[in-house]
């Protein structure tokens, strides 16, 4: 005897199957697009951050958006490519110096350690002992410290590869953002339609506005801090009389932008000036570098707070710090967007929950 399921149960089972199918499809789409998330994140960041500047260029070229996109792409790629070119050039130069130094060591032995390194606080004595061990028994010392040396070299290579990979994502993001900016409002039309369909017109627009404010505030904080750090570095290098001040400042701009900080340039510069015997310049650069680090640490959250609009500073700050710890450079934007959107949705939900209560306590509803 055949027994068919009730229509209600059959409808529920079909709904569950459809939901499972949609979830499977969404997971498949995520797997396909996951490799492009970094580039798409940069494209979103650039298109939102430079929308005003792009429209200014459009007005200057009499409404020719394609020409404005070409100018925009060339200028931004040049700003990214210049520091990368400097890094590669410097690495090539230092590799040649390292090879020449190794050949000299094979011929003449390890030179004595400079006195200023031995007198360094905290680490000076340890470096001096390690150097003496290298002079007396180089093979045994290298064999003993082989693993830390390999770890340090691996870290240097990984950092360099990560920097180059980030620069390539920057360039791809700039190109994609140019297409988004040329489209203008048309590019946002599907996003607006989906959010308004799911959340309603008011909440959908609030969600898009919160996302835009989060991206703009973090962009202003990060890029503004990098720009100001580069200007301050350039002034300090000019005062100290360091050669290639503007090129080193451009490199500092890029390093601060990708959250590596100015120390990657400043510490080797201090070591070089100290090795050349410029004591006064070395002291000045150390003090100036400490001031630069303080500015880098405090200016970013200040700029983010000033440009956050109606979003609370704590929401943006926690999103930036948590996102940076979780996902690196792009995580600052992802974290700020996630917390800003969550805060907006939660605030809208609370407002909807409280509005009936206000109506009931405020008096009878008009008939």
Short mmCIF file of C-alpha atoms in Angstrom, two decimals:
data_model
loop_
_atom_site.label_atom_id
_atom_site.label_comp_id
_atom_site.label_asym_id
_atom_site.label_seq_id
_atom_site.Cartn_x
_atom_site.Cartn_y
_atom_site.Cartn_z
CA UNK A 1 0.00 0.00 0.00
CA UNK A 2 1.59 3.25 -1.17
CA UNK A 3 1.56 6.15 1.18
CA UNK A 4 2.52 9.54 -0.18
CA UNK A 5 3.95 12.30 1.99
CA UNK A 6 1.61 15.15 2.92
CA UNK A 7 1.93 18.19 0.71
CA UNK A 8 3.32 20.28 3.60
CA UNK A 9 6.11 17.78 4.34
CA UNK A 10 6.93 17.45 0.64
CA UNK A 11 7.15 21.25 0.34
CA UNK A 12 9.48 21.43 3.37
CA UNK A 13 11.78 18.73 1.97
CA UNK A 14 11.93 20.51 -1.41
CA UNK A 15 12.78 23.79 0.34
CA UNK A 16 15.59 22.14 2.31
CA UNK A 17 16.99 20.56 -0.87
CA UNK A 18 16.89 23.92 -2.67
CA UNK A 19 18.69 25.62 0.25
CA UNK A 20 21.36 22.89 0.32
CA UNK A 21 21.81 23.23 -3.44
CA UNK A 22 22.21 27.00 -3.14
CA UNK A 23 24.72 26.62 -0.30
CA UNK A 24 26.74 24.12 -2.37
CA UNK A 25 26.67 26.49 -5.32
CA UNK A 26 27.81 29.41 -3.15
CA UNK A 27 30.69 27.35 -1.75
CA UNK A 28 31.73 26.41 -5.29
CA UNK A 29 31.63 30.07 -6.36
CA UNK A 30 33.71 30.97 -3.29
CA UNK A 31 36.34 28.37 -4.19
CA UNK A 32 36.53 29.68 -7.76
CA UNK A 33 36.80 33.35 -6.80
CA UNK A 34 38.90 32.98 -3.64
CA UNK A 35 42.17 33.51 -5.52
CA UNK A 36 40.86 36.87 -6.79
CA UNK A 37 39.66 38.21 -3.44
CA UNK A 38 42.90 40.10 -2.74
CA UNK A 39 42.86 41.84 -6.13
CA UNK A 40 39.13 42.59 -5.91
CA UNK A 41 39.64 44.02 -2.42
CA UNK A 42 42.30 46.38 -3.74
CA UNK A 43 40.06 47.32 -6.67
CA UNK A 44 37.23 48.19 -4.28
CA UNK A 45 39.60 50.19 -2.06
CA UNK A 46 41.01 52.21 -4.95
CA UNK A 47 37.68 52.82 -6.66
CA UNK A 48 36.07 54.15 -3.47
CA UNK A 49 39.13 56.07 -2.24
CA UNK A 50 39.93 57.84 -5.51
CA UNK A 51 36.40 58.35 -6.85
CA UNK A 52 36.55 62.09 -6.08
CA UNK A 53 40.00 62.51 -7.65
CA UNK A 54 38.89 60.53 -10.72
CA UNK A 55 35.83 62.72 -11.23
CA UNK A 56 38.09 65.78 -10.95
CA UNK A 57 40.28 64.36 -13.75
CA UNK A 58 37.14 63.64 -15.80
CA UNK A 59 36.12 67.29 -15.55
CA UNK A 60 39.60 68.41 -16.60
CA UNK A 61 39.54 66.22 -19.73
CA UNK A 62 36.01 67.41 -20.64
CA UNK A 63 34.07 64.33 -19.69
CA UNK A 64 36.22 61.73 -21.49
CA UNK A 65 36.09 59.01 -18.84
CA UNK A 66 38.27 56.52 -20.74
CA UNK A 67 41.09 59.06 -21.07
CA UNK A 68 40.71 59.92 -17.38
CA UNK A 69 40.96 56.19 -16.55
CA UNK A 70 44.20 55.88 -18.54
CA UNK A 71 45.71 58.90 -16.71
CA UNK A 72 44.52 57.53 -13.36
CA UNK A 73 46.00 54.07 -14.04
CA UNK A 74 49.38 55.37 -15.25
CA UNK A 75 49.82 57.75 -12.29
CA UNK A 76 48.91 55.20 -9.62
CA UNK A 77 50.97 52.39 -11.17
CA UNK A 78 53.95 54.75 -11.37
CA UNK A 79 53.58 55.51 -7.65
CA UNK A 80 53.58 51.77 -6.88
CA UNK A 81 56.27 50.78 -9.40
CA UNK A 82 58.83 53.40 -8.28
CA UNK A 83 59.40 51.99 -4.76
CA UNK A 84 59.42 48.41 -6.10
CA UNK A 85 62.08 49.38 -8.68
CA UNK A 86 64.12 50.97 -5.89
CA UNK A 87 63.81 47.84 -3.73
CA UNK A 88 64.92 45.52 -6.55
CA UNK A 89 67.80 47.84 -7.47
CA UNK A 90 68.94 48.07 -3.84
CA UNK A 91 68.72 44.29 -3.39
CA UNK A 92 70.77 43.69 -6.53
CA UNK A 93 73.38 46.18 -5.34
CA UNK A 94 73.61 44.60 -1.89
CA UNK A 95 73.82 41.10 -3.34
CA UNK A 96 76.87 42.18 -5.37
CA UNK A 97 78.39 43.71 -2.24
CA UNK A 98 77.70 40.52 -0.26
CA UNK A 99 79.37 38.36 -2.93
CA UNK A 100 82.45 40.63 -2.96
CA UNK A 101 82.53 40.58 0.85
CA UNK A 102 82.38 36.77 0.94
CA UNK A 103 85.25 36.52 -1.56
CA UNK A 104 87.29 38.93 0.56
CA UNK A 105 86.62 36.83 3.68
CA UNK A 106 87.81 33.69 1.90
CA UNK A 107 91.05 35.45 1.00
CA UNK A 108 91.81 37.59 4.07
CA UNK A 109 89.62 36.08 6.78
CA UNK A 110 86.86 37.70 8.80
CA UNK A 111 87.61 41.39 9.55
CA UNK A 112 87.45 42.71 13.14
CA UNK A 113 84.07 43.85 14.39
CA UNK A 114 83.59 47.66 14.37
CA UNK A 115 83.84 49.14 17.86
CA UNK A 116 80.47 50.87 17.67
CA UNK A 117 78.68 47.52 17.23
CA UNK A 118 80.40 46.08 20.32
CA UNK A 119 79.27 49.08 22.36
CA UNK A 120 75.59 48.70 21.43
CA UNK A 121 73.34 48.35 24.49
CA UNK A 122 71.83 44.91 25.25
CA UNK A 123 72.98 43.16 22.04
CA UNK A 124 76.54 44.47 21.69
CA UNK A 125 78.29 41.84 23.86
CA UNK A 126 76.39 38.93 22.29
CA UNK A 127 77.28 40.12 18.77
CA UNK A 128 80.92 40.51 19.82
CA UNK A 129 81.08 36.95 21.24
CA UNK A 130 79.42 35.49 18.13
CA UNK A 131 81.86 37.40 15.89
CA UNK A 132 84.88 36.07 17.84
CA UNK A 133 83.55 32.53 17.51
CA UNK A 134 83.24 33.05 13.75
CA UNK A 135 86.83 34.31 13.57
CA UNK A 136 88.24 31.40 15.61
CA UNK A 137 86.16 28.48 14.24
CA UNK A 138 83.85 29.54 11.40
CA UNK A 139 82.69 26.07 10.33
CA UNK A 140 81.75 24.91 13.82
CA UNK A 141 79.99 28.20 14.59
CA UNK A 142 77.94 28.10 11.39
CA UNK A 143 77.03 24.47 12.03
CA UNK A 144 75.92 25.34 15.60
CA UNK A 145 73.81 28.33 14.51
CA UNK A 146 72.70 26.86 11.20
CA UNK A 147 69.00 26.67 11.99
CA UNK A 148 68.61 30.31 13.19
CA UNK A 149 70.55 31.51 10.14
CA UNK A 150 68.33 29.48 7.80
CA UNK A 151 65.22 30.79 9.59
CA UNK A 152 66.40 34.39 9.20
CA UNK A 153 67.19 33.90 5.50
CA UNK A 154 63.83 32.19 4.96
CA UNK A 155 62.08 35.09 6.67
CA UNK A 156 63.90 37.61 4.47
CA UNK A 157 62.99 35.70 1.29
CA UNK A 158 59.37 35.30 2.39
CA UNK A 159 59.07 39.00 3.22
CA UNK A 160 60.54 39.96 -0.14
CA UNK A 161 58.23 37.62 -2.03
CA UNK A 162 55.24 38.88 -0.05
CA UNK A 163 56.17 42.48 -0.85
CA UNK A 164 56.42 41.75 -4.56
CA UNK A 165 53.14 39.80 -4.49
CA UNK A 166 51.39 42.70 -2.73
CA UNK A 167 52.75 45.12 -5.33
CA UNK A 168 51.39 42.95 -8.16
CA UNK A 169 47.99 42.81 -6.44
CA UNK A 170 48.16 46.59 -6.13
CA UNK A 171 48.73 46.97 -9.86
CA UNK A 172 45.96 44.52 -10.82
CA UNK A 173 43.60 46.25 -8.37
CA UNK A 174 44.38 49.65 -9.91
CA UNK A 175 43.55 48.36 -13.41
CA UNK A 176 40.25 46.79 -12.29
CA UNK A 177 39.32 49.90 -10.28
CA UNK A 178 39.79 51.99 -13.45
CA UNK A 179 37.09 49.91 -15.16
CA UNK A 180 34.81 50.35 -12.15
CA UNK A 181 35.35 54.11 -12.11
CA UNK A 182 34.65 54.40 -15.85
CA UNK A 183 31.30 52.63 -15.30
CA UNK A 184 30.46 54.98 -12.42
CA UNK A 185 27.05 54.37 -10.85
CA UNK A 186 26.35 51.50 -13.26
CA UNK A 187 28.89 49.34 -11.43
CA UNK A 188 27.02 49.82 -8.13
CA UNK A 189 23.55 49.25 -9.57
CA UNK A 190 23.49 45.42 -9.04
CA UNK A 191 24.82 45.78 -5.48
CA UNK A 192 22.20 48.41 -4.64
CA UNK A 193 19.43 46.31 -6.17
CA UNK A 194 20.41 43.19 -4.17
CA UNK A 195 20.82 44.98 -0.83
CA UNK A 196 17.55 46.91 -1.23
CA UNK A 197 15.72 43.73 -2.24
CA UNK A 198 17.04 41.83 0.80
CA UNK A 199 16.95 44.57 3.43
CA UNK A 200 14.59 47.20 2.09
CA UNK A 201 15.39 50.55 0.52
CA UNK A 202 16.38 52.38 3.71
CA UNK A 203 18.51 49.64 5.27
CA UNK A 204 20.09 48.72 1.94
CA UNK A 205 21.27 52.30 1.35
CA UNK A 206 22.50 52.52 4.96
CA UNK A 207 24.52 49.35 4.45
CA UNK A 208 26.16 50.66 1.26
CA UNK A 209 26.86 53.99 2.94
CA UNK A 210 28.46 52.27 5.96
CA UNK A 211 30.69 50.22 3.65
CA UNK A 212 31.73 53.32 1.70
CA UNK A 213 32.47 55.30 4.87
CA UNK A 214 34.53 52.42 6.30
CA UNK A 215 36.65 52.12 3.15
CA UNK A 216 37.14 55.89 2.87
CA UNK A 217 38.06 56.33 6.52
CA UNK A 218 40.61 53.51 6.50
CA UNK A 219 41.99 54.71 3.15
CA UNK A 220 42.40 58.25 4.47
CA UNK A 221 44.02 56.91 7.63
CA UNK A 222 46.43 54.55 5.87
CA UNK A 223 47.31 56.64 2.81
CA UNK A 224 47.32 59.90 4.76
CA UNK A 225 49.70 58.42 7.33
CA UNK A 226 51.96 57.05 4.59
CA UNK A 227 52.03 60.41 2.79
CA UNK A 228 52.77 62.40 5.96
CA UNK A 229 55.42 59.88 7.05
CA UNK A 230 57.09 60.21 3.62
CA UNK A 231 57.10 64.03 3.86
CA UNK A 232 58.50 64.00 7.41
CA UNK A 233 61.13 61.41 6.38
CA UNK A 234 62.15 63.54 3.40
CA UNK A 235 62.63 66.61 5.63
CA UNK A 236 64.69 64.60 8.14
CA UNK A 237 66.86 63.08 5.41
CA UNK A 238 67.43 66.53 3.89
CA UNK A 239 68.47 67.95 7.28
CA UNK A 240 70.84 65.00 7.83
CA UNK A 241 72.31 65.46 4.36
CA UNK A 242 71.53 61.90 3.23
CA UNK A 243 71.81 61.26 -0.52
CA UNK A 244 68.74 60.13 -2.51
CA UNK A 245 66.41 61.59 0.13
CA UNK A 246 63.38 61.74 -2.17
CA UNK A 247 63.86 58.15 -3.37
CA UNK A 248 64.20 56.84 0.19
CA UNK A 249 61.09 58.82 1.16
CA UNK A 250 59.16 57.22 -1.71
CA UNK A 251 60.26 53.81 -0.43
CA UNK A 252 59.13 54.72 3.10
CA UNK A 253 55.75 55.80 1.70
CA UNK A 254 55.24 52.37 0.13
CA UNK A 255 56.44 50.47 3.23
CA UNK A 256 54.17 52.46 5.56
CA UNK A 257 51.32 51.98 3.09
CA UNK A 258 51.61 48.18 3.23
CA UNK A 259 52.06 48.31 7.04
CA UNK A 260 55.72 47.25 7.14
CA UNK A 261 56.67 50.59 8.65
CA UNK A 262 59.65 52.93 8.10
CA UNK A 263 62.13 50.83 10.08
CA UNK A 264 62.98 48.70 7.03
CA UNK A 265 64.64 51.82 5.58
CA UNK A 266 65.57 53.70 8.74
CA UNK A 267 67.51 50.96 10.59
CA UNK A 268 69.90 50.14 7.68
CA UNK A 269 70.37 53.90 7.19
CA UNK A 270 71.33 54.37 10.87
CA UNK A 271 73.70 51.40 10.70
CA UNK A 272 75.33 52.80 7.54
CA UNK A 273 75.85 56.30 9.01
CA UNK A 274 77.26 54.77 12.21
CA UNK A 275 79.68 52.59 10.23
CA UNK A 276 80.89 55.66 8.36
CA UNK A 277 81.75 57.39 11.64
CA UNK A 278 79.03 60.10 11.43
CA UNK A 279 78.13 60.06 15.14
CA UNK A 280 76.11 63.29 15.15
CA UNK A 281 74.09 62.26 12.10
CA UNK A 282 73.49 58.81 13.62
CA UNK A 283 72.13 60.26 16.88
CA UNK A 284 69.92 62.68 14.93
CA UNK A 285 68.53 59.87 12.74
CA UNK A 286 67.81 57.67 15.78
CA UNK A 287 65.87 60.45 17.54
CA UNK A 288 64.11 61.40 14.33
CA UNK A 289 63.24 57.76 13.64
CA UNK A 290 61.65 57.37 17.09
CA UNK A 291 59.54 60.46 16.38
CA UNK A 292 58.58 59.00 13.00
CA UNK A 293 57.44 55.75 14.66
CA UNK A 294 55.32 57.69 17.17
CA UNK A 295 53.68 59.65 14.33
CA UNK A 296 53.03 56.43 12.40
CA UNK A 297 51.41 54.84 15.47
CA UNK A 298 49.15 57.74 16.56
CA UNK A 299 48.33 59.54 13.32
CA UNK A 300 46.57 56.61 11.65
CA UNK A 301 43.79 56.09 14.24
CA UNK A 302 43.36 59.87 14.51
CA UNK A 303 42.77 60.24 10.76
CA UNK A 304 40.44 57.23 10.75
CA UNK A 305 38.42 58.75 13.61
CA UNK A 306 38.16 62.15 11.90
CA UNK A 307 36.90 60.65 8.62
CA UNK A 308 34.60 57.99 10.08
CA UNK A 309 31.42 60.06 9.77
CA UNK A 310 28.61 58.80 12.04
CA UNK A 311 30.29 55.47 12.66
CA UNK A 312 31.80 55.23 16.18
CA UNK A 313 35.58 55.42 16.29
CA UNK A 314 35.78 52.26 18.43
CA UNK A 315 33.99 50.22 15.74
CA UNK A 316 36.42 51.34 13.03
CA UNK A 317 39.47 51.02 15.29
CA UNK A 318 38.64 47.47 16.40
CA UNK A 319 37.91 46.52 12.79
CA UNK A 320 41.24 47.90 11.58
CA UNK A 321 43.36 46.31 14.33
CA UNK A 322 41.52 42.97 14.31
CA UNK A 323 41.47 42.77 10.52
CA UNK A 324 45.19 43.60 10.32
CA UNK A 325 45.99 40.83 12.80
CA UNK A 326 43.77 38.32 10.97
CA UNK A 327 44.40 39.03 7.27
CA UNK A 328 47.31 41.46 6.92
CA UNK A 329 47.17 44.70 4.94
CA UNK A 330 43.82 44.13 3.20
CA UNK A 331 42.43 42.91 6.52
CA UNK A 332 42.34 46.51 7.76
CA UNK A 333 39.69 47.28 5.17
CA UNK A 334 37.92 43.94 5.53
CA UNK A 335 37.76 44.23 9.31
CA UNK A 336 36.51 47.83 9.17
CA UNK A 337 33.85 46.91 6.58
CA UNK A 338 32.68 43.82 8.51
CA UNK A 339 32.32 45.65 11.82
CA UNK A 340 30.78 48.75 10.21
CA UNK A 341 28.19 46.68 8.35
CA UNK A 342 27.47 44.60 11.47
CA UNK A 343 27.08 47.74 13.57
CA UNK A 344 24.74 49.30 10.97
CA UNK A 345 22.57 46.18 10.78
CA UNK A 346 22.45 45.82 14.57
CA UNK A 347 21.60 49.49 15.04
CA UNK A 348 18.81 49.23 12.43
CA UNK A 349 17.45 46.10 14.10
CA UNK A 350 17.40 47.81 17.51
CA UNK A 351 15.63 50.81 16.02
CA UNK A 352 12.95 48.57 14.52
CA UNK A 353 12.55 46.66 17.79
CA UNK A 354 12.18 49.83 19.85
CA UNK A 355 9.85 51.75 17.53
CA UNK A 356 6.63 49.79 18.42
CA UNK A 357 7.37 50.25 22.13
CA UNK A 358 7.70 54.00 21.65
CA UNK A 359 4.36 54.07 19.86
CA UNK A 360 2.64 52.14 22.67
CA UNK A 361 4.06 54.28 25.48
CA UNK A 362 3.70 57.56 23.69
CA UNK A 363 -0.10 57.48 23.55
CA UNK A 364 -2.84 55.90 21.53
CA UNK A 365 -2.27 55.34 17.87
CA UNK A 366 -4.47 57.45 15.64
CA UNK A 367 -7.37 55.57 14.08
#
